[in-house]
Amino acid sequence: MIKLKNITKIFDIAGKKLTALDNVSLNVPAGSICGVIGASGAGKSTLIRCVNLLERPTSGSVIVDGKDLMALNDHQLIAERRNIGMIFQHFNLLSSRTVFDNVALPLELEKANKQKIQQKVTALLNLVGLTDKKDVYPANLSGGQKQRVAIARALASDPHVLLCDEATSALDPATTQSILKLLKDINRTLGITILLITHEMDVVKRICDQVAVIDRGSLIEQGTVSEIFSNPKTELAQEFIQATFQNHLPEEYLALLTDAPKSPNSSPIIRFEFTGRSVDAPLISQTSRRFNVSFNILLSQIDYAGGTKFGFTIAEVEGDEDAITQAKIYLMESNVRVEVLGYVG
Ligand SMILES: Nc1ncnc2c1ncn2[C@@H]1O[C@H](COP(=O)(O)OP(=O)(O)OP(=O)(O)O)[C@@H](O)[C@H]1O
């Protein structure tokens, strides 16, 4: 549905060249949700703006719905852009228009008749849950409601593709979840292909099928959410995944840890990381029984993304030194990442 082939974008700032995108290729299949994740300045906005040619790539090709957008004249491009809806971090609503009139705008621009506008806007406001706000002005809406209006407006021209430029970055966590749920529902019920950019892996985890990681203008890793979460190859992808967890012990506790055992009674504090490749079995209790070691769990989080279970457990492991070593080897052989954080006691 969306095919970016070898996209390079070079900005010329007062004679100085800046390569914002470097030979980026991305394929987003019809009906899927693809997330591009990267740090600030990595090139995310430039990338998503290249898809509807708000930013024209310096080289490469942009194919949407089988059409090569770079080959279209201005008139054809305007027509083709109706097929590509877009929503933004700061909503971009017209403050002088009511909710109804904001959503009606694309229909007015394509000269739809009043009856069609009435029907379509009413259905869209119903879809995004804002029927009761139709006569309200944007200034009197919450951030989540504003984004719902923006989504309804983006859907007014029946696009096949929806581009989301950090669409939840200005929203609180609960509102973020409700907007992500709405986007997923739209994707499922209307079959719209969604490309979103974000700096939060949590967004990717919640709704995406595919993910691509962008770093300094290059896509350094891409695959299904399940592939990337179960086996991240780059350090950056690993960092983004780890950031979805509150994976730190309290500072007071960490301050008590020593680098080496202080006495024969010392126990290691171990972080066990489970990925999609870890054996899907009750590994901690199996290990405990098999090697006669006990796990005093201090912190644990397990989550799901793309059908893959992943997460971590931090535990104080008590038992005979050899038994603990064997337990660690057993877990590593089961594809659990094992890291000794320090010792207590
Ligand atoms: N119109 C422009 N003119 C010149 N340079 C630009 C322009 N737009 C972006 N850049 C530069 O291109 C690089 C990538 O910017 P971009 O906005 O795409 O990154 P981003 O990943 O979206 O960052 P953020 O998350 O902070 O918005 C940056 O170095 C930025 O300064």
XYZ file of C-alpha atoms and ligand atoms in Angstrom:
376
model
C 0.000 0.000 0.000
C 2.786 2.430 0.955
C 6.153 1.789 -0.676
C 9.049 4.099 0.005
C 12.016 3.192 -2.168
C 15.492 4.549 -1.468
C 14.245 7.875 -0.128
C 16.910 10.470 0.543
C 16.041 13.949 1.780
C 18.711 16.612 1.933
C 17.867 20.025 3.396
C 19.880 22.992 2.261
C 20.232 25.371 5.197
C 22.041 28.536 4.095
C 24.254 26.553 1.740
C 24.925 23.799 4.312
C 23.576 20.375 3.422
C 21.798 18.263 6.052
C 20.841 14.692 5.201
C 17.585 14.132 7.118
C 16.809 10.793 5.400
C 19.441 8.530 3.939
C 18.321 5.855 1.468
C 15.206 4.823 3.399
C 13.060 1.981 2.060
C 9.837 0.943 3.789
C 6.960 -1.234 2.730
C 3.642 -0.945 4.578
C 1.189 -3.672 3.472
C -2.474 -2.763 2.872
C -4.604 -2.936 6.014
C -1.670 -2.981 8.426
C -0.480 -0.524 11.060
C 3.201 0.356 10.840
C 5.055 2.387 13.459
C 8.312 4.232 12.837
C 10.103 4.887 16.111
C 13.092 7.097 16.713
C 14.601 9.707 18.997
C 14.161 13.438 18.553
C 15.757 14.659 15.322
C 16.066 11.133 13.862
C 13.997 12.076 10.804
C 10.544 10.732 11.713
C 8.535 13.816 10.738
C 10.488 14.227 7.534
C 9.795 10.585 6.684
C 6.041 10.744 7.256
C 5.786 14.082 5.410
C 7.500 12.476 2.410
C 4.618 9.982 2.114
C 2.139 12.675 1.015
C 4.885 14.876 -0.454
C 4.379 17.662 2.083
C 8.140 17.221 1.924
C 9.461 16.234 -1.513
C 12.287 13.675 -1.305
C 15.567 14.689 -2.934
C 15.660 11.223 -4.534
C 13.812 7.913 -4.383
C 10.208 7.031 -5.059
C 6.960 7.192 -3.080
C 4.283 4.732 -4.181
C 0.887 4.918 -2.474
C -1.960 2.663 -3.571
C 0.080 1.708 -6.635
C 0.632 5.323 -7.763
C 4.045 6.911 -8.054
C 3.362 10.266 -6.351
C 6.625 11.857 -7.507
C 5.476 11.423 -11.116
C 2.162 13.308 -10.643
C 1.554 16.932 -11.614
C 0.207 19.385 -8.980
C -3.424 18.820 -9.961
C -3.099 15.025 -9.854
C -1.232 15.218 -6.545
C -4.017 17.243 -4.903
C -6.507 14.570 -6.020
C -4.289 11.748 -4.783
C -3.768 13.401 -1.381
C -7.509 12.930 -0.674
C -6.616 9.277 -0.419
C -4.101 10.026 2.328
C -5.482 11.422 5.599
C -3.161 12.925 8.187
C -3.367 13.784 11.883
C -0.852 15.772 13.910
C 0.478 16.101 17.455
C -1.181 19.504 17.909
C -4.419 18.611 16.082
C -4.354 21.603 13.634
C -8.074 22.371 13.984
C -9.571 25.657 12.822
C -10.474 27.552 15.996
C -13.146 29.677 14.272
C -15.111 26.617 13.159
C -17.281 24.319 15.257
C -16.539 20.604 15.559
C -19.101 19.904 12.812
C -17.638 22.530 10.489
C -14.066 21.337 11.047
C -15.032 17.821 9.993
C -17.084 19.201 7.072
C -14.162 21.200 5.658
C -12.654 18.535 3.336
C -16.167 17.800 2.011
C -16.806 21.502 1.342
C -13.480 21.686 -0.513
C -14.524 18.820 -2.775
C -17.864 20.618 -3.297
C -20.062 17.922 -1.778
C -23.752 18.882 -1.480
C -25.282 19.873 1.876
C -27.139 16.612 2.341
C -24.024 14.516 1.782
C -22.055 16.735 4.188
C -24.755 16.413 6.848
C -24.894 12.617 6.482
C -21.156 12.067 6.359
C -20.201 14.396 9.230
C -22.950 12.943 11.444
C -21.675 9.408 10.772
C -18.054 10.413 11.428
C -18.880 12.207 14.686
C -20.742 9.095 15.753
C -17.711 6.954 14.838
C -15.342 9.036 16.986
C -17.868 9.436 19.821
C -18.410 13.189 19.576
C -22.029 13.499 18.453
C -22.880 15.652 21.467
C -20.022 18.093 20.755
C -20.934 18.982 17.181
C -21.664 22.665 17.892
C -18.752 23.202 20.264
C -15.624 25.178 19.304
C -12.154 23.541 19.602
C -11.159 25.842 22.501
C -13.787 24.106 24.636
C -12.578 20.562 23.963
C -10.019 18.402 25.773
C -6.891 17.261 23.933
C -8.352 13.797 23.355
C -11.584 15.276 21.973
C -9.603 17.574 19.660
C -7.696 14.581 18.303
C -11.010 12.770 17.734
C -12.217 15.735 15.670
C -8.951 15.668 13.705
C -9.405 11.922 13.079
C -13.001 12.457 11.888
C -11.820 15.264 9.578
C -9.008 13.067 8.207
C -11.555 10.322 7.430
C -14.009 12.655 5.674
C -12.550 12.060 2.228
C -12.592 8.249 2.670
C -8.804 7.830 2.612
C -7.159 4.436 2.209
C -4.159 5.600 4.218
C -3.924 7.511 7.496
C -0.646 9.165 8.514
C -0.273 9.903 12.236
C 2.470 12.370 13.149
C 3.075 11.862 16.907
C -0.725 11.831 17.279
C -0.720 10.945 20.978
C 2.404 12.788 22.148
C 0.451 15.725 23.591
C -2.029 13.511 25.458
C -2.049 11.997 28.940
C -1.647 8.191 29.247
C -5.367 7.353 29.619
C -6.366 9.571 26.672
C -3.483 8.112 24.654
C -4.910 4.618 25.212
C -8.388 5.710 24.083
C -7.047 7.372 20.905
C -4.895 4.317 20.105
C -7.949 2.107 20.567
C -9.920 4.343 18.194
C -7.130 4.135 15.590
C -7.056 0.344 15.890
C -10.866 0.169 15.523
C -10.693 2.371 12.416
C -7.951 0.174 10.978
C -10.004 -2.974 11.599
C -13.465 -1.770 10.632
C -12.582 0.490 7.691
C -9.483 -1.420 6.556
C -7.422 1.771 6.508
C -3.635 1.368 6.358
C -1.965 3.394 9.102
C 1.594 4.710 9.215
C 2.466 6.388 12.484
C 5.588 7.954 13.873
C 6.343 8.023 17.560
C 9.157 8.215 20.075
C 7.326 5.818 22.436
C 7.610 2.050 22.066
C 4.455 1.756 24.144
C 2.440 3.144 21.199
C 4.025 0.563 18.901
C 3.360 -2.185 21.436
C -0.318 -1.259 21.725
C -1.405 -1.120 18.110
C 1.240 -1.772 15.462
C 1.727 -4.862 13.306
C 5.073 -3.713 11.908
C 7.784 -1.498 13.315
C 10.800 0.288 11.850
C 13.508 1.942 13.927
C 15.005 5.156 12.553
C 18.332 6.561 13.711
C 19.997 9.669 12.251
C 18.056 9.395 9.009
C 18.510 5.650 8.416
C 16.140 2.762 9.079
C 18.363 0.507 11.159
C 15.885 -2.269 11.926
C 12.439 -3.292 10.729
C 10.118 -6.248 11.032
C 6.912 -7.412 12.650
C 6.293 -6.200 16.207
C 6.597 -9.780 17.376
C 10.016 -10.191 15.641
C 11.459 -6.949 16.987
C 10.164 -7.421 20.544
C 11.324 -11.026 20.723
C 14.712 -10.465 19.145
C 15.789 -6.821 18.890
C 19.063 -6.694 16.975
C 20.160 -3.123 17.556
C 20.967 -1.481 20.874
C 18.524 1.320 20.074
C 15.610 -1.101 19.574
C 16.548 -2.771 22.878
C 16.571 0.605 24.635
C 13.141 1.514 23.267
C 11.722 -1.829 24.436
C 13.290 -1.496 27.891
C 11.835 1.995 28.208
C 8.352 0.467 28.157
C 9.109 -1.053 31.567
C 9.632 0.509 34.975
C 12.588 -1.789 35.398
C 14.575 -0.204 38.153
C 14.841 -1.210 41.760
C 14.495 1.659 44.231
C 17.750 3.655 44.677
C 17.820 2.804 48.419
C 17.866 -0.897 47.557
C 20.512 -0.537 44.814
C 22.744 1.340 47.282
C 22.862 -1.804 49.470
C 24.208 -4.012 46.681
C 27.880 -4.973 46.538
C 29.783 -5.944 43.362
C 31.001 -9.238 44.867
C 29.639 -11.540 47.623
C 30.729 -10.223 51.036
C 30.218 -13.496 52.900
C 29.209 -17.120 52.218
C 25.640 -16.069 53.068
C 25.498 -13.403 50.354
C 22.889 -13.896 47.607
C 22.960 -12.530 44.070
C 20.273 -10.155 42.840
C 19.607 -11.282 39.277
C 17.644 -9.729 36.430
C 16.032 -12.343 34.162
C 14.824 -11.034 30.827
C 12.264 -13.035 28.882
C 11.775 -12.516 25.154
C 9.677 -14.288 22.540
C 12.556 -16.753 22.176
C 12.444 -17.773 25.842
C 10.947 -21.183 26.375
C 7.245 -20.687 27.031
C 7.110 -22.564 30.339
C 6.941 -21.680 34.039
C 10.729 -21.376 34.003
C 11.249 -19.741 37.387
C 9.333 -22.387 39.340
C 10.832 -25.211 37.255
C 14.330 -23.894 37.946
C 13.554 -23.498 41.621
C 12.432 -27.140 41.927
C 15.103 -28.620 39.725
C 18.117 -26.915 41.355
C 16.741 -26.383 44.837
C 17.169 -22.599 44.739
C 14.608 -20.058 45.832
C 13.650 -16.829 44.085
C 12.634 -13.922 46.258
C 10.985 -11.779 43.553
C 11.601 -8.042 43.995
C 10.166 -6.712 40.740
C 8.516 -8.354 37.753
C 6.685 -7.255 34.619
C 5.430 -9.400 31.783
C 3.677 -7.921 28.764
C 2.456 -8.929 25.321
C 3.114 -7.356 21.924
C 2.266 -8.813 18.531
C 1.282 -12.074 20.254
C 4.691 -12.359 21.921
C 5.191 -12.582 25.663
C 8.158 -10.641 27.016
C 9.311 -8.969 30.190
C 11.645 -9.357 33.133
C 11.904 -10.502 36.722
C 14.414 -9.238 39.282
C 14.927 -11.635 42.181
C 17.226 -12.388 45.071
C 18.329 -15.967 44.433
C 19.104 -18.069 47.470
C 20.796 -21.460 47.556
C 24.033 -23.319 47.173
C 26.583 -21.473 44.964
C 26.934 -24.347 42.453
C 23.165 -24.772 42.312
C 22.737 -21.066 41.513
C 25.359 -21.332 38.745
C 23.546 -24.348 37.246
C 20.200 -22.559 37.528
C 21.630 -19.576 35.629
C 22.993 -21.832 32.869
C 19.635 -23.626 32.595
C 17.784 -20.336 32.210
C 20.287 -19.022 29.651
C 19.847 -22.238 27.650
C 16.113 -21.483 27.704
C 16.888 -18.125 26.042
C 16.471 -16.052 29.158
C 18.951 -13.158 29.442
C 20.594 -13.337 32.864
C 22.338 -10.356 34.472
C 23.701 -10.267 38.024
C 22.992 -6.771 39.362
C 24.951 -7.260 42.596
C 24.885 -9.085 45.935
C 23.130 -8.632 49.250
C 23.844 -10.016 52.682
N 12.303 22.141 6.855
C 13.517 21.842 7.314
N 14.597 22.562 6.982
C 15.812 22.231 7.430
N 16.082 21.185 8.218
C 15.057 20.422 8.614
C 13.717 20.699 8.178
N 12.893 19.769 8.718
C 13.681 18.959 9.454
N 14.979 19.334 9.394
C 16.115 18.665 10.047
O 16.067 17.296 9.682
C 16.427 16.461 10.803
C 15.282 15.511 11.081
O 14.168 16.271 11.590
P 12.737 15.638 11.874
O 11.849 16.751 12.299
O 12.332 14.824 10.706
O 13.074 14.671 13.099
P 12.075 13.965 14.119
O 12.610 12.593 14.315
O 10.695 14.113 13.657
O 12.311 14.829 15.433
P 11.251 15.260 16.585
O 10.799 13.997 17.246
O 12.092 16.111 17.493
O 10.154 16.011 15.896
C 16.727 17.406 11.961
O 18.139 17.603 12.012
C 16.012 18.692 11.566
O 16.679 19.813 12.101
